[in-house]
Amino acid sequence: MAQPEDAQQRRRSLKPLRRLFPYIGSYRGLVAGALFSLVLAAVTTLALPLAVRRMIDHGFSHADTTLVSNYFAMLMAMAAMLALASAARYYFVITLGERVVSDLRRDVFSHLTTLSPSFFDRVQSGEIVSRLAADTTQIKSAVGATASVALRNLILGLGALAMMVVTSPKLSGLVIAAIPLVVVPLVAFGRSVRGRSRAAQDMLAAANAYAGEQIGAVRTLQSFTNEGLVTGRFRAAVEAAFKAARASVLARALLTFVAIFIIFASVVAVLWFGSRDVLAGVMSAGTLGQFLLYSVFAAGALGALSEVWGELSQAAGAAERLTELLAEEPGIKAPADPKPLPVPTRGEIAFDGVSFTYPASPSRSALHELGFVIRPGETMAIVGPSGAGKSTVFALLQRFYDVDNGAIRIDGIDVREADPRAVRARMAIVPQDVTIFAASVRENIAFGRPGASDAEVEAAARAAQAEEFILRLERGYDTQVGERGVTLSGGQRQRIAIARAILRDAPILLLDEATSALDATSETLVQAALASLMRERTTLVIAHRLATVLEADRILVIDEGRIVEEGTHRSLVTKGGLYAELARLQFEAGVLEDAAE
Ligand SMILES: Nc1ncnc2c1ncn2[C@@H]1O[C@H](COP(=O)(O)OP(=O)(O)OP(=O)(O)O)[C@@H](O)[C@H]1O
């Protein structure tokens, strides 16, 4: 029972490789070059034994050395042809593999950038990055080396078998009868060897994962002085992996013994039967030599084919995973005929009875019938306890998700009827967690508007109160920051984000204030930078600072996805509700009372 199922699975498992055909098909020249050189190399190899037989049977039967020299010259020419065809095959095939995988990497990456956040809620970014790296590498070796090895050995194996039959039907019959004797033990043994080497690989992967986890958390492990414990566990894991590897190597060594013995014993047996025919004068010595060479070729080709099978089915798995990724539809798309947003922009935002539940946590709704209007140029602060839904308001406004009920309108246009890119182009966001890319300060700021001139970048940095610290860095605007570069402080990162937003110059500003306290100087600088950014823009700010709520035109207090209060700081403090409570906890008591008076 198990076997047919197994075989079916295997047959099915190579199918996904077909999905690579469109990629391969774009490079007909390379494919034609690869096929031509492949066939040429196989045919030349198959012609070699013929030449050897003629040389033995005719070349040696004459006293004249010219004939034998001619045969040698012919053999030399064939060797040169074989070398040339093999080199050409290598070039075409490997280039094709590199080309196809570069295209695939490009397509997968550009597709990933279009997918909606709901996809990244489901799939971890580490898994995606590993697909991009490991799966493409596996496909590269399959499209390149493996496929050509398989094809060459298929041609060579079938050709050699046919030539064996042509050369000596009787000996071929003998060999064919012996095939099960050779193949059955090899297949059975090979399966257990593969099982063992997979077990060894799994153990090594587990040890590596443990090392990665611990090195990633090296500070924690040192704080708890757990170096000895962790090293002991790793040593045990590596030792287990070594033992598994040794068991697999031992099995492989035994397989090598069995394979070589069986194959060469069969060759010796054929030679023994053949030599009796030669002695009886039924067969020439050259014919026996030719037959032997063909049987060695056939055996070698079959052996190689069984090796590449595993690699091809792994690549098929990789192709399947990548094409699945490419088939993933973005959840948020522009409608076929998107409505243009009015020009010039007014910057009015309206939430009209908006309800929303995250697809990743369907049991808990994040917003319930939220309704408010922010007039052009107005500043609205959103205040609420953790988990109230403040960031969700930002995510919906940028149309990272679609609302379940109600509508969000910008300048009167439902965001679902507009192109999401046009909606986002009207907004600049200063997030709480500022992403600093591994690039220069200049490039980091210019992310706000790629193509901005140096003067524009520097003007934005000045307006964001960032120029002073930038010029104090070793290489000023050209200093590398982020990973492997200079680490910026919280206040500095925020000012970079503000400079980015200034450069973007969008009519709507979304501000997510940092919760962690900045020192007094940074705080003052960041406030000044924000003040210049907020001028004449519609601003929605998730507020954590007293200064921000004091300056806001209105404050929206939300709790568990609902609006619970709305008003100015003063009116809400007087009211003595949730806001007054939050403000008492969050802002310094004395300052609050002063401000409320
Ligand atoms: N990507 C997501 N997938 C599933 N649920 C989410 C997601 N993001 C937020 N939530 C849930 O939605 C609710 C509202 O979250 P939201 O981040 O909007 O709150 P918040 O008011 O911004 O909180 P905080 O002040 O802590 O940032 C929470 O219950 C949260 O667990």
XYZ file of C-alpha atoms and ligand atoms in Angstrom:
628
model
C 0.000 0.000 0.000
C 2.627 2.447 1.079
C 4.656 2.149 -2.047
C 2.113 3.200 -4.694
C 1.123 6.148 -2.541
C 4.736 7.084 -2.178
C 5.296 6.810 -5.892
C 2.206 8.903 -6.599
C 3.391 11.569 -4.243
C 6.731 11.672 -5.948
C 5.191 11.936 -9.359
C 3.013 14.781 -8.141
C 5.863 16.486 -6.419
C 7.783 17.413 -9.575
C 4.784 19.184 -11.118
C 5.347 22.602 -9.537
C 8.581 22.871 -11.508
C 6.335 23.591 -14.483
C 5.531 26.945 -12.959
C 9.094 27.968 -13.724
C 8.606 27.400 -17.473
C 7.427 30.970 -18.190
C 10.614 32.250 -16.565
C 12.818 29.802 -18.465
C 10.900 30.392 -21.693
C 11.897 34.073 -21.739
C 15.463 33.057 -22.474
C 15.125 30.917 -25.614
C 18.709 31.609 -26.708
C 20.175 30.269 -23.474
C 17.815 27.276 -23.500
C 18.708 26.450 -27.135
C 22.432 26.796 -26.378
C 22.093 24.559 -23.323
C 20.108 21.873 -25.170
C 22.408 21.865 -28.184
C 25.584 21.521 -26.117
C 23.891 18.931 -23.900
C 22.912 16.707 -26.818
C 26.303 17.208 -28.485
C 28.137 16.121 -25.314
C 25.912 13.049 -24.889
C 26.213 11.980 -28.528
C 30.002 12.424 -28.455
C 30.206 10.335 -25.306
C 28.069 7.628 -26.918
C 30.288 7.622 -30.009
C 33.456 6.991 -27.990
C 32.990 3.218 -27.475
C 32.284 2.804 -31.214
C 35.613 4.404 -31.963
C 37.325 2.252 -29.358
C 35.934 -0.931 -30.918
C 37.038 0.032 -34.411
C 40.466 0.837 -33.077
C 40.826 -2.514 -31.293
C 39.380 -4.604 -34.103
C 40.944 -2.821 -37.129
C 43.681 -0.533 -35.846
C 45.650 -3.316 -34.195
C 45.195 -5.875 -36.952
C 47.533 -4.079 -39.384
C 51.291 -3.793 -39.093
C 50.983 -0.268 -40.536
C 50.883 2.294 -37.688
C 49.160 5.027 -39.744
C 45.760 3.451 -39.300
C 46.052 3.212 -35.535
C 47.417 6.790 -35.457
C 44.396 7.956 -37.436
C 42.100 6.316 -34.918
C 43.962 8.012 -32.093
C 43.675 11.370 -33.884
C 39.938 10.770 -34.219
C 39.673 9.919 -30.513
C 41.566 13.093 -29.660
C 39.184 15.165 -31.782
C 36.258 13.559 -30.015
C 37.810 14.364 -26.637
C 38.202 18.003 -27.694
C 34.595 18.089 -28.905
C 33.393 16.582 -25.634
C 35.362 19.114 -23.590
C 34.025 22.004 -25.664
C 30.420 20.808 -25.498
C 30.701 20.278 -21.733
C 32.132 23.753 -21.150
C 29.395 25.318 -23.310
C 26.762 23.322 -21.472
C 28.115 24.531 -18.127
C 28.059 28.148 -19.268
C 24.550 28.096 -20.752
C 22.961 26.056 -17.995
C 24.414 27.929 -15.024
C 23.737 31.326 -16.620
C 20.150 30.254 -17.228
C 19.799 29.245 -13.563
C 21.229 32.551 -12.332
C 19.043 34.533 -14.745
C 15.814 32.746 -13.831
C 16.438 33.075 -10.113
C 17.315 36.774 -10.373
C 14.000 37.343 -12.155
C 12.153 35.281 -9.586
C 13.742 37.161 -6.673
C 12.834 40.481 -8.258
C 9.229 39.425 -8.879
C 8.702 37.967 -5.419
C 10.155 41.045 -3.733
C 8.161 43.543 -5.770
C 5.019 41.468 -5.204
C 5.674 41.367 -1.455
C 5.807 45.157 -1.321
C 2.249 45.307 -2.678
C 0.693 42.879 -0.183
C -1.577 44.261 2.535
C -0.670 44.299 6.234
C -3.252 41.548 6.855
C -0.904 39.179 4.956
C 2.025 40.146 7.188
C -0.210 39.649 10.247
C -0.518 36.009 9.113
C 2.982 35.201 7.856
C 6.132 36.026 9.783
C 8.644 38.207 7.987
C 11.474 35.799 8.929
C 9.735 33.027 7.039
C 9.284 35.234 3.989
C 12.920 36.306 3.963
C 14.011 32.687 4.217
C 11.786 31.818 1.266
C 13.365 34.563 -0.725
C 16.862 33.307 0.154
C 16.678 29.519 0.523
C 13.935 28.636 -1.943
C 15.417 30.691 -4.742
C 18.839 29.140 -4.149
C 17.333 25.667 -4.384
C 15.613 26.586 -7.628
C 18.839 28.015 -8.975
C 20.647 24.732 -8.555
C 17.675 22.817 -9.970
C 17.244 24.967 -13.078
C 20.986 25.091 -13.499
C 23.090 22.122 -12.628
C 20.532 19.522 -11.540
C 18.204 19.713 -14.526
C 21.108 19.482 -16.943
C 22.662 16.561 -15.061
C 19.303 14.818 -15.166
C 18.800 15.456 -18.861
C 22.338 14.495 -19.804
C 22.110 11.255 -17.873
C 18.702 10.485 -19.290
C 20.008 10.849 -22.862
C 23.199 9.044 -21.979
C 21.464 6.243 -20.081
C 18.828 5.563 -22.754
C 21.415 5.908 -25.521
C 23.828 3.532 -23.789
C 21.052 0.981 -23.182
C 20.016 1.106 -26.837
C 23.631 0.739 -27.948
C 24.111 -2.204 -25.590
C 21.205 -4.000 -27.277
C 22.583 -3.147 -30.729
C 26.079 -4.302 -29.750
C 25.109 -7.632 -28.223
C 21.478 -8.660 -27.697
C 22.588 -11.770 -25.818
C 24.769 -9.964 -23.252
C 22.112 -7.215 -22.962
C 19.554 -9.838 -22.081
C 21.872 -11.062 -19.370
C 22.369 -7.554 -17.999
C 18.646 -6.751 -18.088
C 17.912 -9.967 -16.219
C 20.472 -8.953 -13.594
C 19.080 -5.400 -13.132
C 16.644 -6.299 -10.318
C 19.479 -8.009 -8.461
C 21.398 -4.732 -8.520
C 18.570 -2.228 -8.173
C 16.461 -3.778 -5.427
C 19.146 -3.839 -2.694
C 20.410 -0.396 -3.727
C 16.966 1.213 -3.591
C 16.124 -0.395 -0.266
C 19.446 0.557 1.255
C 19.383 4.026 -0.290
C 16.062 4.813 1.361
C 17.356 4.067 4.838
C 20.492 6.130 4.117
C 18.362 9.103 3.075
C 16.280 8.755 6.243
C 19.412 8.858 8.361
C 20.899 11.870 6.607
C 17.612 13.745 6.967
C 17.653 12.988 10.695
C 21.219 14.324 10.903
C 20.207 17.522 9.056
C 17.243 18.065 11.381
C 19.460 17.725 14.439
C 21.918 20.228 13.016
C 19.089 22.653 12.197
C 17.837 22.357 15.786
C 21.329 23.082 17.150
C 21.673 26.075 14.802
C 18.279 27.443 15.792
C 19.284 27.200 19.444
C 22.554 29.032 18.744
C 20.719 31.741 16.791
C 18.219 32.274 19.592
C 20.876 32.519 22.286
C 23.271 34.752 20.339
C 20.329 37.027 19.509
C 19.626 37.338 23.221
C 23.240 37.489 24.352
C 22.620 40.374 26.734
C 19.844 38.528 28.521
C 21.940 35.398 28.796
C 24.872 37.363 30.235
C 22.644 39.313 32.639
C 21.425 36.020 34.059
C 25.008 34.617 33.946
C 23.725 31.622 32.035
C 26.723 31.230 29.692
C 27.666 27.834 31.155
C 24.140 26.446 31.026
C 23.569 27.595 27.474
C 26.953 26.334 26.269
C 26.256 22.959 27.881
C 22.914 22.675 26.077
C 24.465 23.690 22.783
C 27.317 21.203 23.258
C 24.771 18.429 23.839
C 22.815 19.448 20.749
C 25.966 19.548 18.594
C 27.100 16.182 19.976
C 23.719 14.645 19.121
C 23.980 16.121 15.613
C 27.498 14.657 15.283
C 26.318 11.188 16.303
C 23.462 11.349 13.833
C 25.870 12.529 11.127
C 28.267 9.675 11.932
C 25.458 7.126 11.692
C 24.474 8.587 8.350
C 28.091 8.574 7.101
C 28.506 4.951 8.176
C 25.338 3.965 6.318
C 26.595 5.865 3.271
C 29.959 4.083 3.463
C 28.191 0.720 3.543
C 26.023 1.793 0.629
C 29.161 2.728 -1.299
C 30.634 -0.711 -0.579
C 27.487 -2.527 -1.672
C 26.982 -0.340 -4.750
C 30.553 -0.584 -6.003
C 30.771 -4.299 -5.329
C 27.464 -5.137 -7.004
C 28.100 -2.953 -10.034
C 31.656 -4.124 -10.627
C 30.811 -7.729 -9.897
C 28.144 -7.510 -12.609
C 30.690 -6.014 -15.004
C 33.115 -8.830 -14.211
C 30.329 -11.389 -14.742
C 29.466 -9.874 -18.138
C 33.143 -9.838 -19.027
C 33.398 -13.507 -18.090
C 30.420 -14.499 -20.256
C 31.644 -12.247 -23.060
C 35.197 -13.557 -22.963
C 33.895 -17.083 -23.571
C 32.204 -15.809 -26.751
C 35.424 -14.047 -27.778
C 37.421 -17.253 -27.236
C 34.827 -19.229 -29.194
C 35.250 -16.714 -32.037
C 31.560 -15.621 -31.883
C 32.397 -12.048 -30.811
C 35.315 -9.733 -31.483
C 37.404 -8.334 -28.611
C 36.528 -4.810 -29.733
C 32.803 -5.552 -29.543
C 33.207 -6.834 -26.006
C 35.132 -3.654 -25.081
C 32.419 -1.524 -26.678
C 29.692 -3.386 -24.801
C 31.514 -2.998 -21.524
C 31.915 0.746 -21.971
C 28.212 1.131 -22.761
C 27.203 -0.845 -19.701
C 29.474 1.307 -17.504
C 27.909 4.455 -19.030
C 24.391 3.133 -18.471
C 25.110 2.195 -14.865
C 26.716 5.570 -14.168
C 23.782 7.425 -15.756
C 21.210 5.510 -13.738
C 23.174 6.150 -10.540
C 23.357 9.877 -11.278
C 19.633 9.999 -12.067
C 18.726 8.490 -8.715
C 20.872 11.148 -6.997
C 19.315 14.145 -8.727
C 15.759 12.965 -8.140
C 15.794 14.109 -4.512
C 17.232 17.504 -5.423
C 14.631 18.027 -8.135
C 11.735 17.240 -5.820
C 13.142 19.636 -3.204
C 13.313 22.338 -5.860
C 9.747 21.521 -6.847
C 8.716 22.175 -3.248
C 10.574 25.484 -3.322
C 8.930 26.445 -6.620
C 5.537 25.636 -5.166
C 6.090 27.826 -2.108
C 7.341 30.761 -4.181
C 4.542 30.564 -6.719
C 2.051 30.427 -3.863
C 3.581 33.643 -2.606
C 3.329 35.188 -6.081
C -0.314 34.137 -6.313
C -1.159 35.870 -3.019
C -3.580 38.692 -3.861
C -3.182 42.052 -2.143
C -6.220 42.445 0.157
C -6.385 46.148 -0.597
C -6.458 47.081 -4.265
C -7.340 50.128 -6.295
C -10.824 49.847 -7.861
C -10.921 49.391 -11.636
C -11.943 53.010 -12.076
C -10.610 54.897 -9.025
C -12.199 58.234 -8.113
C -9.666 61.073 -8.080
C -9.322 62.998 -4.835
C -10.138 66.715 -5.313
C -7.365 69.138 -6.221
C -6.425 71.297 -4.423
C -6.728 69.161 -1.338
C -8.727 70.501 1.549
C -7.599 67.864 4.014
C -10.935 67.025 5.605
C -11.231 63.646 7.342
C -14.559 62.028 8.190
C -15.192 58.721 10.020
C -18.808 57.774 9.531
C -20.029 54.957 11.814
C -16.835 52.947 11.353
C -16.706 49.417 12.775
C -13.731 47.146 12.295
C -12.421 43.777 13.465
C -8.877 42.597 12.656
C -8.993 39.451 10.482
C -6.238 38.013 12.721
C -8.355 38.345 15.897
C -11.950 37.853 14.763
C -13.378 37.386 18.252
C -12.686 40.924 19.375
C -13.782 44.010 17.464
C -11.291 46.881 17.475
C -13.627 49.805 16.614
C -17.405 50.224 17.106
C -19.352 52.790 15.083
C -16.722 55.438 15.395
C -17.844 58.816 14.009
C -16.039 62.162 13.863
C -15.086 64.899 11.408
C -11.798 66.775 11.353
C -12.021 70.041 9.484
C -9.228 71.159 7.137
C -6.293 72.538 9.121
C -7.685 71.381 12.461
C -5.616 69.492 15.042
C -7.377 66.620 16.761
C -5.766 64.663 19.581
C -6.802 61.065 20.248
C -6.412 59.931 23.823
C -7.287 56.571 25.346
C -5.933 53.685 27.377
C -3.682 51.031 25.841
C -5.531 48.831 23.356
C -8.357 51.385 22.940
C -7.992 51.437 19.145
C -5.926 54.573 18.555
C -3.420 52.984 16.175
C -6.283 51.226 14.414
C -7.731 54.634 13.478
C -4.403 55.436 11.767
C -4.239 52.065 10.021
C -7.756 52.456 8.598
C -7.153 56.026 7.545
C -4.165 54.901 5.487
C -6.344 52.078 4.161
C -4.111 49.275 5.329
C -7.380 47.466 6.086
C -10.941 48.043 4.881
C -13.674 48.910 7.357
C -16.357 46.285 8.042
C -19.151 48.873 8.373
C -19.460 52.593 7.816
C -17.065 54.672 5.716
C -13.965 56.817 5.914
C -13.957 59.870 3.648
C -11.152 62.206 2.711
C -12.388 65.453 1.167
C -15.746 63.740 0.715
C -14.388 60.704 -1.198
C -14.795 57.226 0.309
C -11.233 55.864 0.568
C -12.432 52.534 -0.895
C -13.348 54.305 -4.139
C -9.924 55.910 -4.502
C -6.506 54.445 -5.327
C -4.901 53.557 -1.964
C -1.626 55.040 -3.175
C -3.366 58.363 -3.871
C -4.890 58.284 -0.376
C -1.531 57.603 1.249
C 0.152 60.267 -0.875
C -1.995 62.849 0.947
C -0.620 61.822 4.293
C 2.654 62.019 6.158
C 3.144 59.907 9.237
C 5.483 60.348 12.171
C 5.316 56.982 13.908
C 6.138 56.139 17.475
C 8.736 53.557 16.465
C 10.780 55.342 13.852
C 12.383 53.063 11.272
C 15.944 54.075 10.557
C 17.273 52.324 7.452
C 20.876 51.150 7.068
C 21.866 54.104 4.902
C 23.165 57.667 5.263
C 21.276 60.312 7.255
C 20.584 62.077 3.963
C 19.028 58.967 2.383
C 17.011 58.350 5.531
C 15.453 61.799 5.354
C 14.983 61.623 1.581
C 12.838 58.509 2.110
C 10.080 61.092 2.705
C 10.366 62.195 -0.925
C 12.835 60.218 -3.056
C 14.501 62.505 -5.552
C 14.502 65.533 -3.231
C 17.575 67.745 -3.736
C 20.313 68.015 -1.105
C 19.164 71.556 -0.356
C 15.593 70.369 0.237
C 16.780 67.558 2.530
C 18.888 70.022 4.523
C 16.051 72.562 4.755
C 13.754 69.806 6.100
C 16.400 68.778 8.642
C 16.720 72.402 9.793
C 12.954 72.792 10.169
C 12.897 69.532 12.138
C 15.567 70.855 14.538
C 17.795 67.990 13.402
C 20.579 69.781 11.596
C 22.560 70.601 14.699
C 23.011 66.992 15.770
C 23.506 65.817 12.182
C 26.383 68.234 11.649
C 27.983 66.999 14.850
C 28.085 63.424 13.462
C 31.439 62.365 12.034
C 30.462 62.663 8.378
C 27.441 64.970 8.752
C 24.608 64.117 6.347
C 26.678 61.288 4.857
C 27.066 59.431 8.163
C 25.835 55.867 7.947
C 23.121 55.142 10.510
C 20.976 52.142 11.392
C 22.367 48.619 11.404
C 26.187 48.628 11.193
C 26.125 52.438 11.454
C 25.784 55.089 14.144
C 22.941 54.428 16.587
C 20.642 57.431 17.017
C 18.864 58.328 20.252
C 15.071 58.311 20.562
C 14.811 62.097 20.197
C 17.152 62.091 17.183
C 15.187 59.349 15.458
C 11.999 61.308 15.967
C 13.475 64.418 14.460
C 14.598 62.373 11.422
C 10.994 61.170 11.106
C 9.722 64.742 11.362
C 12.197 65.868 8.680
C 10.908 63.031 6.475
C 7.331 64.225 7.003
C 8.291 67.850 6.302
C 9.884 66.747 3.038
C 6.774 64.778 2.107
C 4.738 67.973 2.470
C 1.372 66.203 2.638
C -1.846 68.014 3.628
C -2.746 65.465 6.324
C -0.403 64.680 9.172
C -0.647 61.569 11.331
C 1.397 61.808 14.464
C 1.953 58.955 16.897
C 3.745 60.472 19.844
C 6.483 58.515 21.549
C 5.365 57.118 24.903
C 8.859 56.875 26.329
C 9.904 60.130 27.917
C 12.521 62.212 26.137
C 14.905 64.353 28.154
C 13.882 67.986 28.562
C 16.136 69.310 25.769
C 15.027 66.681 23.243
C 11.406 67.228 24.217
C 11.663 70.963 23.570
C 13.415 70.393 20.250
C 10.889 67.780 19.116
C 7.981 70.056 20.102
C 9.450 72.949 18.149
C 9.978 70.708 15.141
C 6.398 69.458 15.327
C 5.007 72.954 15.616
C 6.541 73.882 12.260
C 5.287 70.650 10.717
C 1.692 70.992 11.946
C 1.219 74.522 10.670
C -1.643 74.636 8.153
C -2.119 70.878 8.000
C -4.953 68.710 9.204
C -3.356 66.838 12.077
C -4.473 63.736 13.877
C -2.262 62.992 16.827
C -2.180 60.065 19.229
C -1.289 62.176 22.229
C 0.827 61.225 25.199
C 2.110 64.681 26.136
C 0.325 67.462 27.950
C 1.736 70.080 25.565
C 0.085 68.305 22.643
C -3.381 68.059 24.148
C -3.213 71.682 25.276
C -2.516 72.773 21.715
C -5.104 70.524 20.062
C -8.328 72.112 18.825
C -10.276 69.108 20.063
C -9.623 65.929 21.989
C -11.284 62.614 21.180
C -11.247 60.132 24.042
C -11.686 56.517 22.982
C -12.025 53.386 25.042
C -12.568 49.839 23.807
C -13.070 51.063 20.261
C -15.777 53.648 21.115
C -15.729 57.404 21.479
C -16.464 58.085 25.125
C -15.754 61.827 25.402
C -14.971 64.750 23.149
C -13.962 68.325 23.929
C -11.041 70.564 24.904
C -8.586 69.761 27.655
C -10.233 72.223 29.959
C -13.798 71.046 29.363
C -12.828 67.400 29.744
C -10.887 67.928 32.970
C -13.854 69.806 34.397
C -16.154 66.963 33.336
C -14.159 64.572 35.528
C -14.593 61.464 33.302
C -12.110 59.022 31.745
C -9.993 61.823 30.291
C -9.612 63.546 33.652
C -8.523 60.198 35.110
C -6.058 59.441 32.286
C -4.676 62.956 32.424
C -4.200 62.736 36.177
C -2.180 59.506 35.762
C -0.302 60.528 32.691
C 0.567 64.169 33.143
C 2.144 65.710 36.169
C -0.630 66.648 38.632
C 0.529 70.202 39.314
C 0.886 71.091 35.646
C -2.506 69.672 34.911
C -4.279 71.791 37.533
C -2.473 74.908 36.363
C -3.531 74.220 32.828
C -7.105 73.494 33.786
C -7.570 76.810 35.505
N -2.479 43.623 13.536
C -3.384 43.275 14.448
N -3.997 42.073 14.391
C -4.907 41.719 15.311
N -5.309 42.485 16.321
C -4.745 43.702 16.447
C -3.751 44.152 15.526
N -3.369 45.375 15.890
C -4.094 45.695 17.002
N -4.919 44.686 17.334
C -5.895 44.679 18.456
O -6.831 45.722 18.245
C -7.117 46.425 19.447
C -6.801 47.900 19.311
O -5.421 48.035 19.142
P -4.677 49.423 18.854
O -3.274 49.085 18.506
O -5.443 50.202 17.868
O -4.731 50.102 20.273
P -4.005 51.436 20.780
O -5.059 52.253 21.415
O -3.240 52.049 19.690
O -3.049 50.846 21.902
P -1.573 51.352 22.377
O -1.757 52.674 23.028
O -1.166 50.307 23.369
O -0.738 51.391 21.160
C -6.293 45.737 20.524
O -7.135 44.824 21.174
C -5.225 44.990 19.770
O -4.866 43.810 20.453
